[in-house]
JSON list of C-alpha atoms in Angstrom, two decimals:
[
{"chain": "N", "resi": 1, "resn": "UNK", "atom": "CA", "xyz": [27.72, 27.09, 13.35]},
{"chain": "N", "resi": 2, "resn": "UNK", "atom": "CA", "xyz": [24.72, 27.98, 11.56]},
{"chain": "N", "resi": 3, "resn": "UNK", "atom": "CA", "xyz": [26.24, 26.47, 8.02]},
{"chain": "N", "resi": 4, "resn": "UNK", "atom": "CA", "xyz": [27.27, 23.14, 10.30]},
{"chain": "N", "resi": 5, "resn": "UNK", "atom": "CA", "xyz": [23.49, 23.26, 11.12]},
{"chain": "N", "resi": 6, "resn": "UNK", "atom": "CA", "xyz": [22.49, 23.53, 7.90]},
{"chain": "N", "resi": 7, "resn": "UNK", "atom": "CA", "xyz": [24.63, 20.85, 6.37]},
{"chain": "N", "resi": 8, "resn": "UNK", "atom": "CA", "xyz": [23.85, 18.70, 8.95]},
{"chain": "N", "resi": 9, "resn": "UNK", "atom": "CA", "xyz": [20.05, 18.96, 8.23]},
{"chain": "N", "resi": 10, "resn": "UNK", "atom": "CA", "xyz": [20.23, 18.42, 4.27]},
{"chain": "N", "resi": 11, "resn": "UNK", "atom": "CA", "xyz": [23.30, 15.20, 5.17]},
{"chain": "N", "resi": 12, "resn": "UNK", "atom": "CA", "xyz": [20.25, 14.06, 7.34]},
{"chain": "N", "resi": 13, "resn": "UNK", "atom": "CA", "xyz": [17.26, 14.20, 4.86]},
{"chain": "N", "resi": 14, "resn": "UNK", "atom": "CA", "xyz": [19.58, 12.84, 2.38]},
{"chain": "N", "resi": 15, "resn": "UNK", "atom": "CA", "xyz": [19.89, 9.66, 4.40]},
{"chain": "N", "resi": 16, "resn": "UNK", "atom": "CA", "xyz": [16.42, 9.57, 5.15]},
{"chain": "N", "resi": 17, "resn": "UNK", "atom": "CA", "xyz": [15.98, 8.99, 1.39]},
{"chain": "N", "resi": 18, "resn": "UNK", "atom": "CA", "xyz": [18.50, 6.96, 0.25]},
{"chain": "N", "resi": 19, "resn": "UNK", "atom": "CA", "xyz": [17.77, 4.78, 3.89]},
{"chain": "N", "resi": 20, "resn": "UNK", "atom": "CA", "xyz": [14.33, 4.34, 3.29]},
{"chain": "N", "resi": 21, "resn": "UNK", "atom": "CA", "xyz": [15.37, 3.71, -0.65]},
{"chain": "N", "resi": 22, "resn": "UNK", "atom": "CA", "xyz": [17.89, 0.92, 0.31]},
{"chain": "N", "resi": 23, "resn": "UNK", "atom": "CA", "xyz": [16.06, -0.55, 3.67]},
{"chain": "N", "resi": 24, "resn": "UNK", "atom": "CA", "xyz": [12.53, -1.21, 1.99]},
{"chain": "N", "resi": 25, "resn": "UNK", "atom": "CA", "xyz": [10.82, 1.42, 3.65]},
{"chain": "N", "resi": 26, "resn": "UNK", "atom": "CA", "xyz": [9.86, 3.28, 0.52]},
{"chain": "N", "resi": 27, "resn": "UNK", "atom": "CA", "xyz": [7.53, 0.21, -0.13]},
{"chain": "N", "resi": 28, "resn": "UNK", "atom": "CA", "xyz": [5.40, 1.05, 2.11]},
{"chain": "N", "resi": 29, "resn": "UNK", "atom": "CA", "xyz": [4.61, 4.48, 0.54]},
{"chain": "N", "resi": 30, "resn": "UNK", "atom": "CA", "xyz": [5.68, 4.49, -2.76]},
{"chain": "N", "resi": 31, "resn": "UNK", "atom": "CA", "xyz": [5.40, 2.28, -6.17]},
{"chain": "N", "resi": 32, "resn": "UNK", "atom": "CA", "xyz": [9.24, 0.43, -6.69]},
{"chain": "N", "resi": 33, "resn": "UNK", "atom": "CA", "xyz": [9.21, 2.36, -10.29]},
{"chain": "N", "resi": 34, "resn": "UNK", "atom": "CA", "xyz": [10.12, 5.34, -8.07]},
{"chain": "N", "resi": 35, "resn": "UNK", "atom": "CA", "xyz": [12.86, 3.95, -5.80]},
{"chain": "N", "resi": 36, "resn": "UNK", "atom": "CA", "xyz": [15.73, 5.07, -7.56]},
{"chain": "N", "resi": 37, "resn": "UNK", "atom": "CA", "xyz": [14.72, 8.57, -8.34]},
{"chain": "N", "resi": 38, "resn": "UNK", "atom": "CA", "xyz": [14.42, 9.01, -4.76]},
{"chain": "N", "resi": 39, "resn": "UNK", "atom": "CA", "xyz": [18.03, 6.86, -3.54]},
{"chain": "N", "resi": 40, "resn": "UNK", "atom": "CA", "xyz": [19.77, 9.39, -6.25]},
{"chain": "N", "resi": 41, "resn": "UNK", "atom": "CA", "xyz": [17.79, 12.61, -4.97]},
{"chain": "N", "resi": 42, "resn": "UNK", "atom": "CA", "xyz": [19.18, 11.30, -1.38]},
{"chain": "N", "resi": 43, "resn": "UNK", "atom": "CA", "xyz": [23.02, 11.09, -2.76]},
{"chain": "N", "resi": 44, "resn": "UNK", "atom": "CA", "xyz": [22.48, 14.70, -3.70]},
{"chain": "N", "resi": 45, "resn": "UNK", "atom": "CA", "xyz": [21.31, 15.80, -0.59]},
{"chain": "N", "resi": 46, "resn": "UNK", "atom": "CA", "xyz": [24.17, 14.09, 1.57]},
{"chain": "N", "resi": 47, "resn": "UNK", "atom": "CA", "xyz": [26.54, 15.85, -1.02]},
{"chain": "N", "resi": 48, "resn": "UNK", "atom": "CA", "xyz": [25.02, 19.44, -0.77]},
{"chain": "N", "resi": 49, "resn": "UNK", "atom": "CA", "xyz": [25.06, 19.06, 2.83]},
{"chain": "N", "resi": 50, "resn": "UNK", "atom": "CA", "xyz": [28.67, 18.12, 3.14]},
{"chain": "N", "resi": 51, "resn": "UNK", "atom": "CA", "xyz": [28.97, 21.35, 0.54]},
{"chain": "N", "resi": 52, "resn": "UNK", "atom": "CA", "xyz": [27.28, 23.63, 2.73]},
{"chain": "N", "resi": 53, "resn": "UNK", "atom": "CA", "xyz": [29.25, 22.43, 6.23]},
{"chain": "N", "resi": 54, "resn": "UNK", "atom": "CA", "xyz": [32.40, 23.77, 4.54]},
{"chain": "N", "resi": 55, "resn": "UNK", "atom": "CA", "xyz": [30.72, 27.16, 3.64]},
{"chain": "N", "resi": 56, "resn": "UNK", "atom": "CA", "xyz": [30.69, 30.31, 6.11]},
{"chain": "N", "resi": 57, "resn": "UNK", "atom": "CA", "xyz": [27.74, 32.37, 6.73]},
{"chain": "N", "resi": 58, "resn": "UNK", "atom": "CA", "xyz": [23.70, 31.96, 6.85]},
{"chain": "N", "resi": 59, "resn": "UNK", "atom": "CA", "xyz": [20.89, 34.12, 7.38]},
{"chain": "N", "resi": 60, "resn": "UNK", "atom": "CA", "xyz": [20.72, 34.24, 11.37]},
{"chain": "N", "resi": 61, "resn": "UNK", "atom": "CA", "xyz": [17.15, 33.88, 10.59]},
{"chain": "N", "resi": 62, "resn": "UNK", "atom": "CA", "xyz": [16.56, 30.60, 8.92]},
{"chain": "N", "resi": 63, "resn": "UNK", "atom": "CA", "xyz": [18.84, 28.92, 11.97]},
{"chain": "N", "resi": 64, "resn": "UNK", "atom": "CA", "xyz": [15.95, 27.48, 13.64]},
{"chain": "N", "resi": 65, "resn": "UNK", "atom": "CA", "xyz": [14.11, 26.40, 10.94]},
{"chain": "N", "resi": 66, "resn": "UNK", "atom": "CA", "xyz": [17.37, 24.09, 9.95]},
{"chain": "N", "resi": 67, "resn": "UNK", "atom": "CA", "xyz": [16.99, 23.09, 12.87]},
{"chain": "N", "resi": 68, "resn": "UNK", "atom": "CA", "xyz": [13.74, 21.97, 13.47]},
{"chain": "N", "resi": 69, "resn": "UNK", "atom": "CA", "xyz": [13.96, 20.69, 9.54]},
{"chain": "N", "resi": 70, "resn": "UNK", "atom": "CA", "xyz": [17.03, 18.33, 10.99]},
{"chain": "N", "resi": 71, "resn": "UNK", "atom": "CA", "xyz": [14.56, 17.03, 14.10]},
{"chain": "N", "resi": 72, "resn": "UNK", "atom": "CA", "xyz": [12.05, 15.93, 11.88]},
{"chain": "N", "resi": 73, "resn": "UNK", "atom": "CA", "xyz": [14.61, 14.18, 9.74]},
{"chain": "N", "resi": 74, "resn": "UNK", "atom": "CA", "xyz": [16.07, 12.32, 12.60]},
{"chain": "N", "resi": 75, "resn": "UNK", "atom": "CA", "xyz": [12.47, 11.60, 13.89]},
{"chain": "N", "resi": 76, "resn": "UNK", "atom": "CA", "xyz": [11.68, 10.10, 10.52]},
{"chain": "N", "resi": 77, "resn": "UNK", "atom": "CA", "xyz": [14.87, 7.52, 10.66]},
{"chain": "N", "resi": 78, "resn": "UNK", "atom": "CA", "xyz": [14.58, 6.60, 14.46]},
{"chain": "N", "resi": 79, "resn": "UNK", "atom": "CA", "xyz": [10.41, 5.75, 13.38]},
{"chain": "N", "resi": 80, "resn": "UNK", "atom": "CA", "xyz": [9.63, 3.72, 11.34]},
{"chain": "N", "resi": 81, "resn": "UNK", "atom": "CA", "xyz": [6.37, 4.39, 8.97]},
{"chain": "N", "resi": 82, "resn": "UNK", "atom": "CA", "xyz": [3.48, 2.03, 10.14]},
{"chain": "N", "resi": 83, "resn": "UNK", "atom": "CA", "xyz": [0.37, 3.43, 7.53]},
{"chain": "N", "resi": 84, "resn": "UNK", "atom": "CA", "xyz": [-2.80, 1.82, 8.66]},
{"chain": "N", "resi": 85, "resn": "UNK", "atom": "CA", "xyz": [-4.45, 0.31, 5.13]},
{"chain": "N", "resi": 86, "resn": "UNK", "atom": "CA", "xyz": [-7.56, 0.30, 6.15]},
{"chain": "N", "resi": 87, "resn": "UNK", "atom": "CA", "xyz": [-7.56, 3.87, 7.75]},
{"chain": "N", "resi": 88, "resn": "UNK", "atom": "CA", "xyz": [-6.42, 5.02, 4.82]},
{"chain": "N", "resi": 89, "resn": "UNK", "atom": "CA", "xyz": [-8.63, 2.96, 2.04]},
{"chain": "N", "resi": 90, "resn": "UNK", "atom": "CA", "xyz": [-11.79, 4.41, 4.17]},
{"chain": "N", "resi": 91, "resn": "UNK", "atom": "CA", "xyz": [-11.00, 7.68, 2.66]},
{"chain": "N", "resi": 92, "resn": "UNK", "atom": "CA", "xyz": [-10.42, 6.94, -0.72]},
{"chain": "N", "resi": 93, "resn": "UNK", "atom": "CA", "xyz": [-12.64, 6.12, -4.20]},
{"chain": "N", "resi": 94, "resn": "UNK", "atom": "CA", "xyz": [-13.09, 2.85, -4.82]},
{"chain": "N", "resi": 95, "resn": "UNK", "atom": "CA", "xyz": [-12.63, 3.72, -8.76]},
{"chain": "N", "resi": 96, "resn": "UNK", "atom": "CA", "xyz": [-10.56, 2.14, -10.86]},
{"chain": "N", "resi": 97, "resn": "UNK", "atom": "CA", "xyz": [-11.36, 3.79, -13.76]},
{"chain": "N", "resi": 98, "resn": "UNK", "atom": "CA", "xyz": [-11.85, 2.65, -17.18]},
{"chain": "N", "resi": 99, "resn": "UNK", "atom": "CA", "xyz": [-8.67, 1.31, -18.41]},
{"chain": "N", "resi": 100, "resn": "UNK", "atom": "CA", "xyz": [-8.81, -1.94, -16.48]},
{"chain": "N", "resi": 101, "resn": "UNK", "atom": "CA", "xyz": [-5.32, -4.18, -17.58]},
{"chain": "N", "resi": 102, "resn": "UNK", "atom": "CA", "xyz": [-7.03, -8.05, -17.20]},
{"chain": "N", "resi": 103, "resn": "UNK", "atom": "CA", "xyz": [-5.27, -11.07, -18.25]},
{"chain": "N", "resi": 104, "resn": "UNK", "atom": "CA", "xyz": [-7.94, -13.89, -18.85]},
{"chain": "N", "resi": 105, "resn": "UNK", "atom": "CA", "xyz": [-5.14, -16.64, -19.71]},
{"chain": "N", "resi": 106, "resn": "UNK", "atom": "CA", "xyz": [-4.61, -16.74, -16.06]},
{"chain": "N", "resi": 107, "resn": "UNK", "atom": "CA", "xyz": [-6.29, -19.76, -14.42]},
{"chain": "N", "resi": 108, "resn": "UNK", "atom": "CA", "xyz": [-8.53, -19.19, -11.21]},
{"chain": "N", "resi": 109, "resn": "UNK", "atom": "CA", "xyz": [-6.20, -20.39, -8.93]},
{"chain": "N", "resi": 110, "resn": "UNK", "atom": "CA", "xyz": [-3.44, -18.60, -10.06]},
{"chain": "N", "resi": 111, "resn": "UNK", "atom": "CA", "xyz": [-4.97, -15.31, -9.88]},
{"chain": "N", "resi": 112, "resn": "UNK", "atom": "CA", "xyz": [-4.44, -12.45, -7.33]},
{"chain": "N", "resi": 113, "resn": "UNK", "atom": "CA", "xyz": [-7.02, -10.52, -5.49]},
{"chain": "N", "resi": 114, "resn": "UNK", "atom": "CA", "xyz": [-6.27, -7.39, -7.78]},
{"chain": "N", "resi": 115, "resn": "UNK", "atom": "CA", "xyz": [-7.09, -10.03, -10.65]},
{"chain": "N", "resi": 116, "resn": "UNK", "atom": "CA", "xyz": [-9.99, -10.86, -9.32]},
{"chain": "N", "resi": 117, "resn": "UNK", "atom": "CA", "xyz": [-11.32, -7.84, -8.82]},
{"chain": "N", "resi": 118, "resn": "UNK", "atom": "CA", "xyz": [-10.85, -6.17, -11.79]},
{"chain": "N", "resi": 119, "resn": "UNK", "atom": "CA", "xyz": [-12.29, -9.64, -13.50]},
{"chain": "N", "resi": 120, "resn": "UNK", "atom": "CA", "xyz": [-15.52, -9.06, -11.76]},
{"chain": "N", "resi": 121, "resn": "UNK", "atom": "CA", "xyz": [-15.80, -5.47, -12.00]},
{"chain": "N", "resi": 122, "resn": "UNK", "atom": "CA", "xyz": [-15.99, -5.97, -16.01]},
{"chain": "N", "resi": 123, "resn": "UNK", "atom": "CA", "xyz": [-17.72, -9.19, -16.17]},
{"chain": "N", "resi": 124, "resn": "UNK", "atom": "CA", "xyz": [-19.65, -8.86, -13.05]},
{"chain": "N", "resi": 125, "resn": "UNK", "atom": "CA", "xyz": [-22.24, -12.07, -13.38]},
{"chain": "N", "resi": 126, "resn": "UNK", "atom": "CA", "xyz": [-21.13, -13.89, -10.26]},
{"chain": "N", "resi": 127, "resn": "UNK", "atom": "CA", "xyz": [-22.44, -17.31, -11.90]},
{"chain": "N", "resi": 128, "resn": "UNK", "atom": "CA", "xyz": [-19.61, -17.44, -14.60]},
{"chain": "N", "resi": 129, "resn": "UNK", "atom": "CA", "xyz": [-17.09, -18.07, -11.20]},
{"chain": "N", "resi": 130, "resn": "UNK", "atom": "CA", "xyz": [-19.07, -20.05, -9.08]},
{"chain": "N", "resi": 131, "resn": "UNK", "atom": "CA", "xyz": [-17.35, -22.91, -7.70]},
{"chain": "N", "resi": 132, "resn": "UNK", "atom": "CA", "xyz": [-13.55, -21.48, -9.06]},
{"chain": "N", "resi": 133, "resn": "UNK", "atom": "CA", "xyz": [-10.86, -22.17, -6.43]},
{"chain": "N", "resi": 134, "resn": "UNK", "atom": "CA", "xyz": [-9.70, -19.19, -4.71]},
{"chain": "N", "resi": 135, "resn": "UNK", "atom": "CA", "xyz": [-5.89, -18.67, -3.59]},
{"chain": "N", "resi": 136, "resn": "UNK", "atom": "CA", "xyz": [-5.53, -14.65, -2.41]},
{"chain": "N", "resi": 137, "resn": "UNK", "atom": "CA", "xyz": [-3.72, -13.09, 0.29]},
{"chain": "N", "resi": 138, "resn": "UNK", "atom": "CA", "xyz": [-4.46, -8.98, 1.51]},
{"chain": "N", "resi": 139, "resn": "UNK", "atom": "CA", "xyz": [-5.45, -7.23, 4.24]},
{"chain": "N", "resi": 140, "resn": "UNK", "atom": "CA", "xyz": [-8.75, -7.37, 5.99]},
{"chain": "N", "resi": 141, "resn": "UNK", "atom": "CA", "xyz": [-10.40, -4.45, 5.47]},
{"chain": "N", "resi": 142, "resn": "UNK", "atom": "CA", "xyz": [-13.63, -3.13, 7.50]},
{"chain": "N", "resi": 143, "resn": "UNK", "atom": "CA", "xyz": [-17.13, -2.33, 5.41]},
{"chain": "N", "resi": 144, "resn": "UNK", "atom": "CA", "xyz": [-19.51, -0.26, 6.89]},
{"chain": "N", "resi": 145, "resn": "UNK", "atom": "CA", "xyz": [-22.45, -2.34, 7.31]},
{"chain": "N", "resi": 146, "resn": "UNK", "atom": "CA", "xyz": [-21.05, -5.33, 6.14]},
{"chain": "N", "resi": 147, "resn": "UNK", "atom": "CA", "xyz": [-18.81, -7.95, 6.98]},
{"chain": "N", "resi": 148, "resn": "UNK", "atom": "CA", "xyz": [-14.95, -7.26, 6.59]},
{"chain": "N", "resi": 149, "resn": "UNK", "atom": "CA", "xyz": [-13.30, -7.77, 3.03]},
{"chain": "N", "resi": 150, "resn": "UNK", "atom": "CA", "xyz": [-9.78, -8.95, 1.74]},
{"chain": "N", "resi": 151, "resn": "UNK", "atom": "CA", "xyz": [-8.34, -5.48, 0.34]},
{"chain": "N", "resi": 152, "resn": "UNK", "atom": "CA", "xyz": [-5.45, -4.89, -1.44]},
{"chain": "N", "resi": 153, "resn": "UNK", "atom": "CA", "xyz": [-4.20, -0.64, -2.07]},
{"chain": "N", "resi": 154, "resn": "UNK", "atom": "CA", "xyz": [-3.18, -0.11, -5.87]},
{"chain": "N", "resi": 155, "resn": "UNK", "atom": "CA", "xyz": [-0.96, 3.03, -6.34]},
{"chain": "N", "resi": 156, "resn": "UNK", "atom": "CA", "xyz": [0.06, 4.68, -9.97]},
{"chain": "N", "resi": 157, "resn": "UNK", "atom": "CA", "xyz": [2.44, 6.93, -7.61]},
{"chain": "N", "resi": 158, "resn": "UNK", "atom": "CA", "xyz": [2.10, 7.12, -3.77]},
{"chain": "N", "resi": 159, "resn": "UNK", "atom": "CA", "xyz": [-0.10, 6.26, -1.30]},
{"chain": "N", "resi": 160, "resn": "UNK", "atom": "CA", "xyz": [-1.33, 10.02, -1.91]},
{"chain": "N", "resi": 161, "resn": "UNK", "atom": "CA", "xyz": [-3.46, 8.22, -5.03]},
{"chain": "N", "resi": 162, "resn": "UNK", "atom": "CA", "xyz": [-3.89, 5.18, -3.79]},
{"chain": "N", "resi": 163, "resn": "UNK", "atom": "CA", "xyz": [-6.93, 3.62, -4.83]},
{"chain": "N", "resi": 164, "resn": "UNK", "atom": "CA", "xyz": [-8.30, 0.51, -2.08]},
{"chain": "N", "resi": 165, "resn": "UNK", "atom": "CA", "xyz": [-10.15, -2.45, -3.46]},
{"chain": "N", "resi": 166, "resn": "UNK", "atom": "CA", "xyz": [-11.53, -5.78, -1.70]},
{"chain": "N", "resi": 167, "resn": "UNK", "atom": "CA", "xyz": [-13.80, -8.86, -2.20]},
{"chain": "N", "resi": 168, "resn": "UNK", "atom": "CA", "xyz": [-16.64, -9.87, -0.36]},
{"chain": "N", "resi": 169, "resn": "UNK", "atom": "CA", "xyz": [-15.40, -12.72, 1.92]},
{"chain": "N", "resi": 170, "resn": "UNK", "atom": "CA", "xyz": [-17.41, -15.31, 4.16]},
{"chain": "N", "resi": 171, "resn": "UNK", "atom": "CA", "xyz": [-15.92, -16.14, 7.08]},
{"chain": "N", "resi": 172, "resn": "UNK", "atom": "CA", "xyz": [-15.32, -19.46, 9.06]},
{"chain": "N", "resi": 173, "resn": "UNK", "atom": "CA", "xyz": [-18.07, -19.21, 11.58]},
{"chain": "N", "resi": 174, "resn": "UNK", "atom": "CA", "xyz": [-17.13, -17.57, 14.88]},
{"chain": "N", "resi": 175, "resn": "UNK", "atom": "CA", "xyz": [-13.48, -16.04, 13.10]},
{"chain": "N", "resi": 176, "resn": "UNK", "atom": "CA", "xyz": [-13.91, -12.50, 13.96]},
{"chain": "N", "resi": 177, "resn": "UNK", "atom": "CA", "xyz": [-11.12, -10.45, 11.17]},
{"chain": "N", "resi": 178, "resn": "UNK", "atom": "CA", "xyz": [-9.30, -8.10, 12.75]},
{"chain": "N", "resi": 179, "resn": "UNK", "atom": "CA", "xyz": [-8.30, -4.56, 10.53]},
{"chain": "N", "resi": 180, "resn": "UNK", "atom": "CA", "xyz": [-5.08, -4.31, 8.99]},
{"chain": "N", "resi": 181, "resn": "UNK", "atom": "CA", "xyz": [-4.32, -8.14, 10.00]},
{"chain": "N", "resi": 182, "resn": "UNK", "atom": "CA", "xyz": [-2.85, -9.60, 6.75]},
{"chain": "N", "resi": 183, "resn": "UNK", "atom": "CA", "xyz": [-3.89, -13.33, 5.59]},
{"chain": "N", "resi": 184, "resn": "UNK", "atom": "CA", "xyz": [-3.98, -15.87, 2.98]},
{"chain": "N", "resi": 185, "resn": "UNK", "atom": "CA", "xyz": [-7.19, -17.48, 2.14]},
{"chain": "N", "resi": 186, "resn": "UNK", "atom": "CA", "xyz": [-7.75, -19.99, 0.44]},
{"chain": "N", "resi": 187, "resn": "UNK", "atom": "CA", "xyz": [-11.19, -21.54, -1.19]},
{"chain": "N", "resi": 188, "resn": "UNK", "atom": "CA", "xyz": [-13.89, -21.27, -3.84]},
{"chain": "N", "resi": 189, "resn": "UNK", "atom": "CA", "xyz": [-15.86, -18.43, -5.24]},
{"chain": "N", "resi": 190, "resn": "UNK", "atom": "CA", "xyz": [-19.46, -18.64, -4.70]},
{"chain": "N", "resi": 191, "resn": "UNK", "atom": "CA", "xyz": [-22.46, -16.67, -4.53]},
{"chain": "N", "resi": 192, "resn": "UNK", "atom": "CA", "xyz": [-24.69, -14.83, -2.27]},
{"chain": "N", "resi": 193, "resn": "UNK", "atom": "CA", "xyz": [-27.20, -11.88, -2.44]},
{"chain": "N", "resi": 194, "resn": "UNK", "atom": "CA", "xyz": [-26.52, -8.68, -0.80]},
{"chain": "N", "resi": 195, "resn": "UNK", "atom": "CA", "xyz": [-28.98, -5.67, -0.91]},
{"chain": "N", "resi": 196, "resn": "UNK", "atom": "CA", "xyz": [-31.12, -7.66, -3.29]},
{"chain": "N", "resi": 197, "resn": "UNK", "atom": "CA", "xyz": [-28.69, -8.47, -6.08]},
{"chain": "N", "resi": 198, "resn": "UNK", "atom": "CA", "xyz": [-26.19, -11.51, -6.55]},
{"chain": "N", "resi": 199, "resn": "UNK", "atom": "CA", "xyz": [-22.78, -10.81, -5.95]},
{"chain": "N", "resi": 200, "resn": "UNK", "atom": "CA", "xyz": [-19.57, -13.34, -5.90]},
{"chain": "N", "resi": 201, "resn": "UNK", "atom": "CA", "xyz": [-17.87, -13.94, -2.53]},
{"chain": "N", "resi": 202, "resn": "UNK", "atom": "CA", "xyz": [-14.97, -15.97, -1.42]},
{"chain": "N", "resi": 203, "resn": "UNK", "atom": "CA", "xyz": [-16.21, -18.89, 0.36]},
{"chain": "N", "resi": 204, "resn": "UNK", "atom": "CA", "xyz": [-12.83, -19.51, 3.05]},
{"chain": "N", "resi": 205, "resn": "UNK", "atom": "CA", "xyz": [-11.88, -23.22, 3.48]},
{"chain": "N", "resi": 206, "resn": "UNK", "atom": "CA", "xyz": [-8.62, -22.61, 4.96]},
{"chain": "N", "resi": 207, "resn": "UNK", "atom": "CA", "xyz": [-7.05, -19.25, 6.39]},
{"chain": "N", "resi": 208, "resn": "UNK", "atom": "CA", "xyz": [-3.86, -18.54, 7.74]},
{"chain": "N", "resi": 209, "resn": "UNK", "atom": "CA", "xyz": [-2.43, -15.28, 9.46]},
{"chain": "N", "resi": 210, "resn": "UNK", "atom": "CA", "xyz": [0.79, -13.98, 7.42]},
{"chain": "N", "resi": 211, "resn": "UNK", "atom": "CA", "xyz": [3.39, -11.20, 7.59]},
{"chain": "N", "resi": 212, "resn": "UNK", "atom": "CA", "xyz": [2.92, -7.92, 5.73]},
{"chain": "N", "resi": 213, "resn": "UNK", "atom": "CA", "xyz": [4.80, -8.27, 2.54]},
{"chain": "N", "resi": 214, "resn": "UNK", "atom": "CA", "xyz": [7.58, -6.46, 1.61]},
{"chain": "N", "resi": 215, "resn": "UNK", "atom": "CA", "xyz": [5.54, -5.40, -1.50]},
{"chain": "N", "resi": 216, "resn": "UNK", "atom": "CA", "xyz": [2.28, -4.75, -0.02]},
{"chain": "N", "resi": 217, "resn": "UNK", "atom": "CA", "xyz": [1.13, -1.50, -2.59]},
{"chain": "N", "resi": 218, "resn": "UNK", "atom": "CA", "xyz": [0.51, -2.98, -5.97]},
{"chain": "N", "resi": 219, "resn": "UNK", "atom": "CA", "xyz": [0.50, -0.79, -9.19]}
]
């Protein structure tokens, strides 16, 4: 029994990864350059545990801890992960660092909110975009004092270093954003003042509500 217990909790984390690896789950929580270290790491663990439900013996000991290590397996494939973006980008650095990868051949309308942000954050004089259409989508993301952003979460690994980022947005009058709600927005970059400086910020002519992507965490 306690070997069957044992197999059956490694056979059990082993489809939790290669599940969440072929289901699109890992998306959610971890950059797609990962994916198939962790699908192979779950083949392995579906092997050892058929390995270990043919072996005899166990310390009596480490019984319960198999088992509660199999519960939390089987909790983690009947529920699905649901992260909260915004929960999570209120606890994080805003800093991209210096190394920022732009690509200046890409024409306003073409470019994504993680292009746009990087654009302004090294050529931050809001009057070089003024009046450039806007086509974005993200997730709306609360500012303390402030009204709501369009974020996006960039990740080099995990969600562990995930790093949020977001653009000031304008708002149809009397559309109240709610957090975590995905949209696409679409409309020109203009420019306001905030605490006493000039700063660019998407001026919305037409909004729509969409799905989360499949892809939401960009690298």
């Amino acid at each position: 029994m306690p070997a069957l217990i044992r197999g059956l909790a490694l056979a059990l984390w082993g489809a939790v990864l290669l599940g969440s690896s072929l289901s699109g789950r890992l998306e959610l929580l971890l950059r797609g350059l990962f994916h198939p270290l962790v699908a192979v790491s779950g083949v392995v663990l579906l092997v050892l545990g058929l390995q270990q439900t043919l072996q005899r013996g166990a310390r009596p000991g480490w019984r319960r801890r198999w088992l509660l290590a199999a519960a939390v397996a089987l909790a983690v494939l009947l529920i699905p992960p649901n992260p909260s973006f915004s929960d999570l980008a209120a606890n994080r650095s805003t800093d991209l660092g210096p190394d920022l990868e732009l690509d200046f051949q890409l024409p306003p309308g073409q470019r994504s909110l993680t292009d746009w942000v990087r654009l302004l954050r090294s050529q931050p004089d809001p009057q070089l975009y003024a009046g450039d259409p806007v086509r974005i989508s993200g997730f709306v993301l609360p500012q303390p004092g402030d009204r709501p952003q369009l974020g996006r979460l960039l990740v080099r690994c995990c969600l562990a270093d995930a790093t949020p980022i977001g653009l000031p947005v304008r708002w149809p009058p009397g559309y109240k954003a709610q957090a975590d709600q995905w949209l696409a927005l679409e409309g020109r970059m203009g420019v306001e003042r905030h605490n006493g400086s000039p700063r660019s910020v998407v001026l919305v002519e037409r909004l729509r509500p969409i799905p989360r992507p499949a892809r939401p965490l960009e690298p």
